Amino acid sequence: MMISRIITTALLLLAIPFLTAFAQNSAKIEKVLKEIDPWVLTDTSKILAFIDSTNAVTTEKIQSSELWQPTVSDLSFLLGIDYVSDSKIDNTGRIYFLMRITGESAALFYMDKPMGWPVQLSPNNWTEEGYTISGYSVHPSGDYVLVSVGKHGDEMNDLWYFTRSGSFHPLLVSRTVSYSGSIFDEDNPDVFYLYTYDKKTIQICKYTISELRLDTLYTEPGVFFPTDYYKGQMAVIRRFSAFESQLLLYDVAANKMTELSDTSIYYSASFTNDGQIVTYTSVESTGDEYMKMCIIDPANPKESKVIYDPKMEIDDFAFERKTGIAVVVLNKDGYSELACVDVNGSAIATPQPEIGVISGVSSNEKGEVILTFSTPKTPPAAYKFDLGDNKLEQIASISTFGFDFSNIKVDLIKYKSKDGTEIPAFIYIPSGAKKDGTNPAIVNYHGGPAGQSRPHFQRNMAFALSKGFIYMLPNVRGSSGYGPSYEQADNLEKRFDALNDAERAIDYLIDEGWSNPDKIAIWGASYGGYTVNWLATQCPEKFACIVSEVGVSEPDHTILNSNPIFIPSWEKEYGPVGKDLNRKLAPLYYAENLSRPILITGGFNDPRVPPSDPRRFAYVLSRLGKAVWYFEETEAGHGASVKAQVIHDLATNYVFTMMYVMK
């Protein structure tokens, strides 16, 4: 067996150079990098001058088009249609949710009865100051809410305190330390726990509200975070990589961390009333099996019992200690289903939504459950049901201002990759489209890589379909939603397989007669940006233009210049920094092969993909004489922060695309 594995690995490594369409010829690129690298990370004046210059050129190109104003007008209307998200409920029955209806960014609202008048908690002037809500936690009693707030997309979360009556003040504010993961001591409302992160170290902390005091309790090297607290104990997950983690128990009084498991995959963990822990894990899964919900008794560490095996992906679960019931959100081929089980694995009657996507679920000790749900045709809204009841009641709704989304149609299809693997994808087809090869098309690759494109409500989809675009969303190997084996199928050398999957999505549109290379645009953001950067330098003859948003062009550069604490984790997934594999997988070093126009964007405050990466790619392409346009938003991070930026970015992407595929 060991000899077989060695031979297989050797053959795979020998095959790598032949998987790419072009050989790397990087001498010229290295010379150009010597021009930009001395200032691209540290010289603020040169960076801002570069941004001003490139933004002006890109803005002139896009906004001088006759397509600009009508596109902005249409998208402004569609993006004005709001949404309800991240709904929660406390033990008094008060319902909370995020909604953007009164401003440029989402605000926190509550209402005391279903379909009641929503009362806004967070202030509108936060947007003017660059603040956006990244999340919030409601104390079970409903006495107060803790709101996490970032600034201009920097993801360094401040923490604000809101009373039940609506008064508020900041508790923890810093642009160099992030305060996250608030969990409550149900027996002492004056105390809550959280973890802090300064891009180097994570610390578990205790905050005493009456004293406005933050105490550091525990730290260790690497990535770890608490998920629940109960009677002096914390459930903690230690993360080695996206596919390696460990469950721990932290005793607050003794300041002692105990390992409850060996290395496996653990997502979230909650205490039961008797101190056991319910978790979603792969520890009892083998081969291609999905992860399962298990229960672990800390008195018998490294022993676990399966309580629920749905044989599909679990997106989320809310476990309520007093009822002993978990509300589970399932993912079947991208669509959501609901299930409720108790700690013995017994099923509880549960309503089923129509075909769509559930995003977030919350429950209280009375057995009331709140969730957010959308379909391709209906905006996200909040719904409620009682445990044991099959009735799902809508409790908050959104106006579409009379716009009819009923003609939006999405199909789940599968296409074959180069090695015969079937790859799932969602495809939107405009009414009346024919398989005559003349339809404009967009292939949009999701970020992650462990993300998933899903058939939720997308306001801009109506615009794309109105312009005749076929819109395809592939879930290539490495995507979540299809089990751990599929999610890990792009690690290290296997990333070439996932990139082949991405290329075959384009082939599908051509082979099926939906479109042709002169009519196809490829889009991607974050890791999706990496994907289109790769395709742009490997098979440019298959499409007309590229939109790469906050994307990676050189994995080593991004790994080394974003979050140092995650370097060991990323190296296990992408490859060791400085080694040949990451070099071979870097689109930057194939830049001479690009032969189609490309729009590249960056975010000045981006903590995930450092803006220096897309800057370098755009600079190199420009110096090589390629058709490249670069735009960097100076008040955003890993994507747009406010509605005006979303409209600007989408309008820019669509106008750029239409200029090349609708000639």
XYZ file of C-alpha atoms in Angstrom:
663
model
C 0.000 0.000 0.000
C 2.786 2.459 0.919
C 4.721 1.676 -2.299
C 1.547 2.232 -4.321
C 0.999 5.627 -2.668
C 4.607 6.676 -3.366
C 4.361 5.687 -7.035
C 1.020 7.462 -7.435
C 2.397 10.642 -5.873
C 5.494 10.526 -8.075
C 3.398 10.146 -11.222
C 1.181 13.032 -10.156
C 4.147 15.307 -9.569
C 5.626 14.367 -12.940
C 2.317 15.193 -14.594
C 1.987 18.672 -13.148
C 4.043 20.566 -15.752
C 1.865 19.160 -18.541
C -1.444 20.200 -16.990
C -0.954 23.836 -17.917
C -1.591 25.194 -21.376
C 1.422 27.507 -21.296
C 4.897 27.236 -19.840
C 6.054 29.881 -17.397
C 8.446 32.413 -18.877
C 8.980 34.712 -15.946
C 12.249 36.577 -16.623
C 10.444 39.616 -18.013
C 7.872 39.466 -15.210
C 10.577 39.292 -12.542
C 12.131 42.416 -14.034
C 8.818 44.299 -13.829
C 8.259 43.135 -10.249
C 11.557 44.746 -9.275
C 9.971 48.070 -10.245
C 6.838 47.734 -8.115
C 7.836 45.550 -5.160
C 9.927 48.219 -3.372
C 6.812 50.369 -2.855
C 3.657 48.301 -3.382
C 3.317 47.356 0.303
C 4.781 50.271 2.228
C 5.042 53.545 0.298
C 1.643 55.131 0.905
C 2.232 58.144 -1.345
C 3.189 55.970 -4.327
C 0.349 53.551 -3.618
C -2.233 56.351 -3.528
C -0.784 57.929 -6.672
C -1.061 54.567 -8.440
C -4.662 54.157 -7.250
C -5.626 57.690 -8.305
C -4.114 57.191 -11.743
C -5.575 53.758 -12.470
C -8.981 54.622 -10.996
C -9.188 57.701 -13.218
C -8.386 55.714 -16.364
C -10.836 52.926 -15.506
C -13.593 55.347 -14.524
C -13.188 57.261 -17.774
C -13.356 54.074 -19.836
C -16.439 52.688 -18.104
C -18.440 55.791 -17.287
C -17.985 57.383 -20.709
C -19.849 54.440 -22.230
C -23.451 55.025 -23.265
C -24.218 51.886 -21.277
C -23.210 53.422 -17.944
C -26.181 55.578 -16.956
C -28.969 53.126 -17.854
C -27.056 50.308 -16.140
C -26.609 52.352 -12.955
C -30.279 53.325 -13.047
C -31.484 49.734 -13.412
C -29.149 48.374 -10.747
C -29.950 51.222 -8.344
C -33.601 50.210 -8.486
C -32.880 46.496 -8.068
C -30.334 47.024 -5.285
C -32.863 49.267 -3.555
C -34.932 46.140 -2.935
C -33.971 45.248 0.604
C -33.479 42.005 2.487
C -33.876 40.584 5.986
C -30.843 38.686 7.258
C -29.304 37.128 10.367
C -32.577 36.832 12.282
C -32.470 35.813 15.986
C -34.891 35.440 18.903
C -34.438 35.885 22.677
C -36.276 34.157 25.523
C -38.905 36.909 25.707
C -39.859 36.306 22.074
C -38.332 39.543 20.780
C -37.134 39.064 17.198
C -34.002 40.731 15.818
C -32.707 41.014 12.262
C -30.517 43.067 9.962
C -32.098 45.187 7.233
C -30.741 48.004 5.074
C -33.978 49.811 4.263
C -33.088 53.083 6.006
C -29.531 53.547 4.805
C -26.473 52.551 2.809
C -25.574 49.593 5.036
C -27.462 47.055 7.130
C -28.921 48.261 10.430
C -30.082 46.202 13.406
C -33.841 46.090 14.018
C -36.168 44.321 16.419
C -39.887 43.707 16.719
C -41.901 42.262 19.585
C -44.430 40.331 17.527
C -44.530 38.749 14.050
C -45.154 41.266 11.255
C -44.939 44.027 13.866
C -43.456 47.451 13.272
C -39.647 47.110 13.130
C -37.740 49.333 15.562
C -34.222 50.331 14.546
C -31.464 49.939 17.139
C -28.231 50.889 15.359
C -27.784 54.499 14.177
C -27.788 55.654 10.548
C -24.694 57.821 10.949
C -22.524 54.723 11.314
C -22.419 54.481 7.525
C -21.125 58.052 7.244
C -18.326 57.145 9.645
C -17.482 53.990 7.690
C -18.915 51.528 10.220
C -20.723 48.383 9.084
C -22.250 45.619 11.200
C -20.438 42.299 10.815
C -22.554 40.376 13.333
C -24.338 40.523 16.666
C -25.147 38.386 19.713
C -28.336 38.625 21.780
C -28.220 37.801 25.482
C -30.801 35.020 26.051
C -32.698 37.231 28.521
C -33.016 39.963 25.898
C -31.519 42.489 28.334
C -28.808 43.550 25.915
C -27.260 42.969 22.498
C -23.561 42.972 21.569
C -22.929 44.293 18.060
C -19.678 43.692 16.138
C -18.730 46.622 13.915
C -15.933 46.938 11.339
C -14.724 50.077 9.580
C -14.360 50.460 5.808
C -14.182 46.689 5.424
C -11.102 46.157 7.614
C -12.751 43.268 9.565
C -11.145 44.457 12.810
C -14.349 44.263 14.827
C -15.215 46.733 17.564
C -17.857 45.739 20.103
C -20.854 47.927 21.009
C -23.400 47.422 23.791
C -27.129 48.039 23.186
C -29.643 47.919 26.037
C -33.152 46.564 25.616
C -34.498 50.117 25.681
C -32.217 51.153 22.805
C -29.426 53.143 24.467
C -25.939 52.154 23.346
C -22.241 52.801 23.801
C -18.944 51.241 22.682
C -17.324 48.624 24.906
C -14.181 47.726 22.960
C -12.780 49.827 20.114
C -9.504 49.339 18.248
C -8.278 49.339 14.675
C -5.486 46.885 15.517
C -7.389 44.320 17.611
C -10.565 42.480 16.607
C -13.131 41.500 19.274
C -15.235 38.535 18.167
C -17.215 35.449 19.124
C -19.213 36.755 22.090
C -20.698 33.979 24.257
C -22.713 34.455 27.428
C -22.712 33.219 31.007
C -26.431 32.526 31.415
C -26.108 32.624 35.222
C -24.337 35.993 35.295
C -25.561 38.579 32.757
C -22.815 40.980 33.879
C -20.192 38.771 32.216
C -19.574 37.520 28.714
C -16.655 35.816 26.997
C -15.016 36.473 23.640
C -11.763 36.099 21.778
C -9.432 38.817 20.556
C -7.199 38.728 17.506
C -4.400 41.125 16.543
C -3.326 39.263 13.353
C -0.635 37.473 15.356
C -2.270 36.008 18.451
C -5.716 34.823 19.551
C -6.714 35.214 23.201
C -9.775 34.021 25.123
C -11.031 36.880 27.284
C -13.663 37.679 29.894
C -15.505 41.003 29.916
C -17.240 42.397 33.017
C -19.844 44.941 31.914
C -20.326 46.771 35.228
C -16.583 47.367 35.521
C -15.894 47.897 31.793
C -13.011 45.469 32.279
C -11.436 43.058 29.803
C -9.390 40.221 31.312
C -7.228 37.894 29.238
C -7.728 34.275 30.298
C -5.860 32.037 27.880
C -3.706 32.028 24.779
C -1.625 29.577 22.780
C 0.078 29.618 19.371
C -2.115 29.112 16.326
C -5.826 29.331 15.613
C -8.486 28.425 18.181
C -11.814 29.876 19.278
C -14.508 29.221 21.905
C -17.981 28.221 20.691
C -20.024 27.877 23.915
C -19.872 28.445 27.692
C -21.678 26.558 30.453
C -21.063 26.555 34.209
C -17.379 27.442 34.139
C -16.485 25.390 31.049
C -15.918 26.402 27.433
C -16.133 24.294 24.299
C -13.184 25.298 22.114
C -12.148 24.315 18.591
C -8.454 24.301 17.691
C -7.992 24.701 13.932
C -4.928 23.391 12.105
C -6.365 23.839 8.607
C -9.720 23.920 6.839
C -9.834 20.122 7.107
C -8.020 19.493 10.409
C -9.321 20.563 13.797
C -9.699 19.364 17.359
C -12.311 19.698 20.113
C -11.123 21.033 23.475
C -12.581 21.791 26.902
C -11.384 24.906 28.717
C -11.854 25.136 32.490
C -12.039 28.864 33.249
C -11.280 28.690 36.986
C -8.362 26.289 36.585
C -7.150 27.946 33.356
C -6.748 24.457 31.932
C -7.293 23.267 28.362
C -8.129 19.568 27.874
C -8.158 17.759 24.538
C -11.455 15.934 23.998
C -10.612 14.524 20.573
C -7.877 13.622 18.176
C -7.503 15.604 14.955
C -10.535 15.413 12.677
C -12.953 18.103 11.438
C -15.118 19.934 13.973
C -17.616 22.692 13.176
C -19.213 24.326 16.210
C -19.960 22.722 19.569
C -22.682 23.325 22.182
C -23.182 22.118 25.754
C -26.186 20.065 26.813
C -27.899 20.557 30.183
C -25.826 17.756 31.716
C -22.496 19.116 30.426
C -22.037 16.906 27.377
C -21.150 18.492 24.034
C -23.101 18.299 20.774
C -20.897 18.885 17.742
C -20.859 18.528 13.964
C -17.822 16.452 13.043
C -16.173 13.973 10.686
C -14.768 11.870 13.538
C -17.304 9.075 12.914
C -17.218 9.394 9.110
C -15.149 7.319 6.714
C -14.297 7.580 3.030
C -16.773 9.737 1.137
C -19.274 9.935 3.998
C -20.685 13.266 5.076
C -19.997 14.663 8.531
C -22.381 13.764 11.361
C -23.779 15.261 14.540
C -22.217 13.581 17.546
C -22.351 13.888 21.318
C -19.221 13.732 23.475
C -19.024 13.330 27.245
C -16.009 15.275 28.615
C -15.694 12.588 31.287
C -14.837 10.153 28.478
C -12.696 12.173 26.072
C -12.015 10.873 22.571
C -15.230 8.852 22.622
C -18.167 10.069 20.562
C -21.647 8.839 19.725
C -23.528 9.617 16.520
C -26.925 11.183 17.213
C -27.789 12.279 13.680
C -26.484 11.219 10.281
C -28.369 13.171 7.593
C -26.213 11.761 4.783
C -25.876 15.258 3.385
C -24.081 18.467 4.355
C -25.119 20.358 7.489
C -24.924 24.123 6.949
C -25.795 25.218 10.465
C -27.492 24.128 13.656
C -28.952 25.885 16.684
C -28.944 23.843 19.890
C -31.155 25.020 22.733
C -29.971 23.651 26.070
C -33.293 23.712 27.931
C -35.252 21.913 25.223
C -32.339 19.622 24.349
C -33.211 19.957 20.668
C -31.029 20.907 17.708
C -32.568 22.702 14.743
C -30.472 21.617 11.770
C -30.169 23.318 8.383
C -29.304 20.771 5.694
C -27.772 21.358 2.275
C -28.942 19.082 -0.528
C -27.305 20.010 -3.833
C -27.315 23.669 -2.774
C -30.956 23.749 -1.660
C -31.931 23.885 2.029
C -33.921 21.443 4.105
C -34.784 21.513 7.820
C -34.558 18.855 10.514
C -34.957 18.829 14.301
C -33.454 16.138 16.540
C -32.995 15.688 20.276
C -29.814 14.507 22.005
C -30.924 10.895 21.599
C -31.296 11.320 17.854
C -35.099 11.232 17.856
C -36.670 13.292 15.081
C -39.036 16.159 15.929
C -41.795 17.330 13.582
C -40.355 20.081 11.386
C -41.822 22.287 8.635
C -40.155 22.251 5.225
C -39.703 25.460 3.237
C -40.221 25.603 -0.500
C -37.196 25.248 -2.775
C -34.649 27.850 -1.692
C -31.874 28.638 0.763
C -31.957 29.082 4.551
C -29.281 31.404 5.902
C -29.060 31.354 9.672
C -31.251 29.814 12.368
C -31.905 30.786 16.000
C -34.051 29.319 18.803
C -35.020 30.114 22.386
C -35.860 28.126 25.515
C -39.592 28.248 24.700
C -39.003 26.234 21.539
C -39.550 29.158 19.169
C -37.353 29.017 16.066
C -36.445 31.884 13.726
C -34.763 31.548 10.341
C -34.007 33.596 7.238
C -35.066 32.145 3.890
C -35.014 33.163 0.229
C -35.723 31.621 -3.161
C -34.418 32.636 -6.595
C -37.668 34.614 -6.966
C -38.270 36.020 -3.457
C -36.034 38.258 -1.293
C -34.692 37.001 2.047
C -37.341 37.266 4.765
C -37.712 36.018 8.347
C -39.850 33.016 9.281
C -40.881 31.412 12.569
C -42.087 28.029 13.763
C -42.552 26.253 17.090
C -40.729 23.005 17.799
C -43.006 20.070 17.028
C -45.195 22.153 14.698
C -45.150 21.773 10.915
C -46.359 25.321 10.268
C -43.834 27.890 8.992
C -45.003 31.488 9.512
C -43.527 34.515 7.761
C -42.824 37.209 10.356
C -41.044 39.920 8.357
C -41.270 40.715 4.665
C -39.679 42.942 2.065
C -41.277 44.989 -0.704
C -40.107 44.437 -4.276
C -41.719 47.744 -5.334
C -43.911 45.900 -7.791
C -41.019 44.291 -9.675
C -41.879 40.808 -10.920
C -39.143 38.229 -10.280
C -41.385 35.277 -11.148
C -39.751 34.691 -14.542
C -36.350 33.926 -13.006
C -35.569 30.285 -13.656
C -32.551 28.382 -12.391
C -31.556 24.789 -13.131
C -29.129 22.493 -11.362
C -26.979 20.779 -13.987
C -23.848 18.645 -14.010
C -21.062 18.674 -16.556
C -18.026 16.440 -16.930
C -14.527 17.622 -16.168
C -11.427 16.485 -18.021
C -11.066 13.312 -15.916
C -14.773 12.444 -16.115
C -15.734 13.808 -12.683
C -19.235 15.296 -12.691
C -19.258 18.923 -11.553
C -22.484 20.542 -10.257
C -23.463 24.021 -11.406
C -26.460 26.331 -11.339
C -27.454 27.933 -14.608
C -29.901 30.767 -15.233
C -31.376 30.865 -18.744
C -33.261 33.948 -19.995
C -36.716 33.392 -21.407
C -36.612 32.627 -25.118
C -32.886 31.808 -25.267
C -32.013 29.324 -27.997
C -29.102 26.959 -28.388
C -27.738 28.740 -31.429
C -24.389 29.810 -29.955
C -25.240 33.526 -29.962
C -26.235 34.182 -26.339
C -24.016 36.389 -24.183
C -22.927 34.476 -21.086
C -21.233 34.997 -17.739
C -19.492 32.196 -15.858
C -19.080 33.337 -12.247
C -16.766 31.366 -9.932
C -17.327 31.571 -6.177
C -14.721 32.430 -3.562
C -13.382 30.249 -0.797
C -12.156 27.960 -2.219
C -14.467 26.167 0.221
C -17.537 28.180 -0.738
C -20.616 27.230 -2.711
C -22.761 29.015 -5.279
C -26.400 28.515 -4.330
C -29.842 29.412 -5.751
C -30.651 32.176 -3.283
C -32.220 35.501 -4.212
C -29.814 37.683 -6.219
C -31.165 41.101 -7.117
C -28.767 41.686 -9.988
C -29.770 38.400 -11.646
C -32.898 40.083 -13.014
C -30.651 42.637 -14.722
C -28.425 39.953 -16.258
C -31.395 38.012 -17.609
C -33.033 41.183 -18.951
C -29.910 41.755 -21.059
C -30.052 38.208 -22.408
C -27.148 36.817 -20.363
C -26.946 33.144 -19.581
C -25.485 33.058 -16.078
C -23.588 29.977 -14.904
C -22.326 29.300 -11.357
C -20.052 26.224 -11.158
C -19.194 24.458 -7.900
C -15.825 22.998 -8.816
C -13.854 20.556 -6.697
C -12.947 22.229 -3.420
C -16.464 23.638 -2.987
C -18.355 23.063 0.234
C -21.805 21.478 0.284
C -20.828 18.081 -1.118
C -18.954 16.500 1.779
C -15.353 16.603 3.084
C -13.892 14.494 0.265
C -15.146 16.869 -2.425
C -14.100 19.902 -0.387
C -10.556 18.556 -0.029
C -10.314 17.487 -3.675
C -8.438 20.683 -4.629
C -5.705 20.576 -1.991
C -2.084 20.951 -3.077
C -1.416 19.293 -6.482
C -5.118 18.503 -6.862
C -5.757 22.222 -7.418
C -5.006 21.594 -11.089
C -8.061 19.299 -11.172
C -10.269 22.075 -9.785
C -8.888 24.540 -12.317
C -9.676 22.047 -15.074
C -13.222 21.892 -13.663
C -13.413 25.675 -14.004
C -12.278 25.578 -17.633
C -14.754 22.828 -18.488
C -17.638 25.041 -17.355
C -16.818 27.340 -20.268
C -16.619 24.335 -22.586
C -20.077 23.271 -21.420
C -21.656 26.535 -22.600
C -19.933 26.214 -25.966
C -20.534 22.481 -26.450
C -24.220 22.771 -25.510
C -24.698 25.537 -28.064
C -25.591 28.217 -25.532
C -22.746 30.575 -26.418
C -19.377 30.995 -28.130
C -15.994 32.395 -27.024
C -16.716 35.883 -28.389
C -19.826 36.084 -26.196
C -18.521 34.674 -22.898
C -17.205 36.629 -19.905
C -15.661 35.008 -16.837
C -16.117 36.622 -13.424
C -14.753 35.792 -9.999
C -14.081 37.391 -6.627
C -11.517 36.415 -3.981
C -10.602 32.784 -4.741
C -12.963 33.115 -7.701
C -10.722 36.003 -8.756
C -7.771 33.636 -8.551
C -9.660 31.163 -10.735
C -10.355 33.688 -13.504
C -6.793 35.035 -13.271
C -5.611 31.486 -13.927
C -8.014 30.903 -16.809
C -7.093 34.282 -18.298
C -3.499 33.114 -18.629
C -4.210 29.505 -19.635
C -7.121 29.435 -22.089
C -7.805 33.036 -23.212
C -9.159 31.817 -26.545
C -12.298 30.505 -24.808
C -13.813 33.838 -23.689
C -14.000 37.524 -24.561
C -13.137 39.274 -21.277
C -12.374 38.784 -17.585
C -13.566 40.449 -14.363
C -11.298 39.667 -11.395
C -12.404 41.189 -8.074
C -10.063 41.189 -5.052
C -8.417 38.109 -6.544
C -5.139 36.313 -5.931
C -2.475 36.287 -8.641
C 0.421 34.923 -6.580
C -0.496 32.593 -3.684
C 2.815 33.098 -1.870
C 2.425 36.880 -1.852
C -1.102 36.711 -0.447
C -0.235 34.083 2.174
C 2.747 36.079 3.443
C 1.061 39.489 3.478
C -2.406 38.893 4.898
C -2.880 37.090 8.236
C 0.362 35.527 9.527
C -1.426 33.332 12.062
C -3.110 31.412 9.235
C 0.080 30.658 7.259
C 0.479 27.056 8.551
C -3.170 26.345 7.739
C -2.993 27.806 4.245
C 0.231 25.968 3.437
C -1.521 22.652 4.086
C -4.175 23.564 1.553
C -2.259 25.540 -1.064
C 1.333 24.404 -0.626
C 4.464 25.501 1.262
C 5.526 29.089 0.670
C 8.532 29.364 -1.621
C 8.159 25.916 -3.160
C 7.655 25.045 -6.830
C 3.973 24.128 -6.517
C 2.791 27.609 -5.546
C 4.989 29.101 -8.246
C 3.412 26.830 -10.872
C -0.047 27.764 -9.610
C 0.564 31.536 -9.742
C -1.242 33.278 -12.652
C 1.150 36.219 -12.242
C 4.005 34.255 -13.797
C 1.936 33.392 -16.877
C 0.934 37.036 -17.421
C 2.515 37.190 -20.887
C -0.094 34.689 -22.103
C -3.078 36.924 -21.372
C -4.681 38.110 -24.606
C -8.150 39.284 -23.555
C -9.188 42.520 -21.797
C -9.313 42.209 -18.021
C -10.850 44.349 -15.268
C -9.064 43.915 -11.922
C -10.220 45.355 -8.597
C -8.762 45.618 -5.107
C -9.864 46.829 -1.677
C -7.538 49.191 0.185
C -8.464 47.704 3.598
C -8.712 44.089 2.454
C -7.480 41.802 5.274
C -7.830 38.583 3.258
C -6.313 39.252 -0.164
C -3.833 42.085 0.398
C -4.512 44.813 -2.187
C -0.845 44.644 -3.127
C -1.596 41.343 -4.912
C -4.121 42.667 -7.479
C -2.043 45.887 -7.715
C 1.026 43.871 -8.722
C -0.936 41.830 -11.255
C -2.438 44.938 -12.845
C 0.937 46.700 -12.908
C 2.715 43.744 -14.516
C 0.000 43.329 -17.152
C 0.121 47.028 -17.945
C 3.909 47.022 -18.330
C 3.567 44.004 -20.638
C 1.220 46.024 -22.847
C -1.917 44.041 -22.008
C -5.465 45.433 -22.073
C -5.926 45.836 -18.316
C -8.071 48.197 -16.235
C -7.607 48.475 -12.479
C -9.864 50.017 -9.832
C -9.179 50.040 -6.090
C -11.816 51.196 -3.613
C -10.075 53.134 -0.824
C -12.952 52.769 1.662
C -13.622 49.056 1.301
C -12.022 45.748 2.185
C -12.729 42.309 0.745
C -15.560 43.605 -1.413
C -18.007 46.490 -1.177
C -19.043 47.784 2.254
C -22.107 49.906 1.423
C -24.902 49.963 -1.150
C -23.372 52.736 -3.273
C -20.189 50.680 -3.644
C -22.176 47.550 -4.544
C -24.044 49.445 -7.262
C -20.827 51.005 -8.575
C -18.999 47.672 -8.655
C -21.819 45.742 -10.332
C -22.439 48.504 -12.865
C -18.722 48.615 -13.670
C -18.578 44.839 -14.126
C -21.657 44.707 -16.344
C -20.690 47.696 -18.506
C -17.152 46.358 -18.966
C -18.583 42.971 -19.928
C -21.211 44.333 -22.319
C -18.565 46.425 -24.081
C -16.845 43.210 -25.182
C -19.551 40.549 -25.510
C -22.273 42.703 -27.074
C -20.336 44.405 -29.837
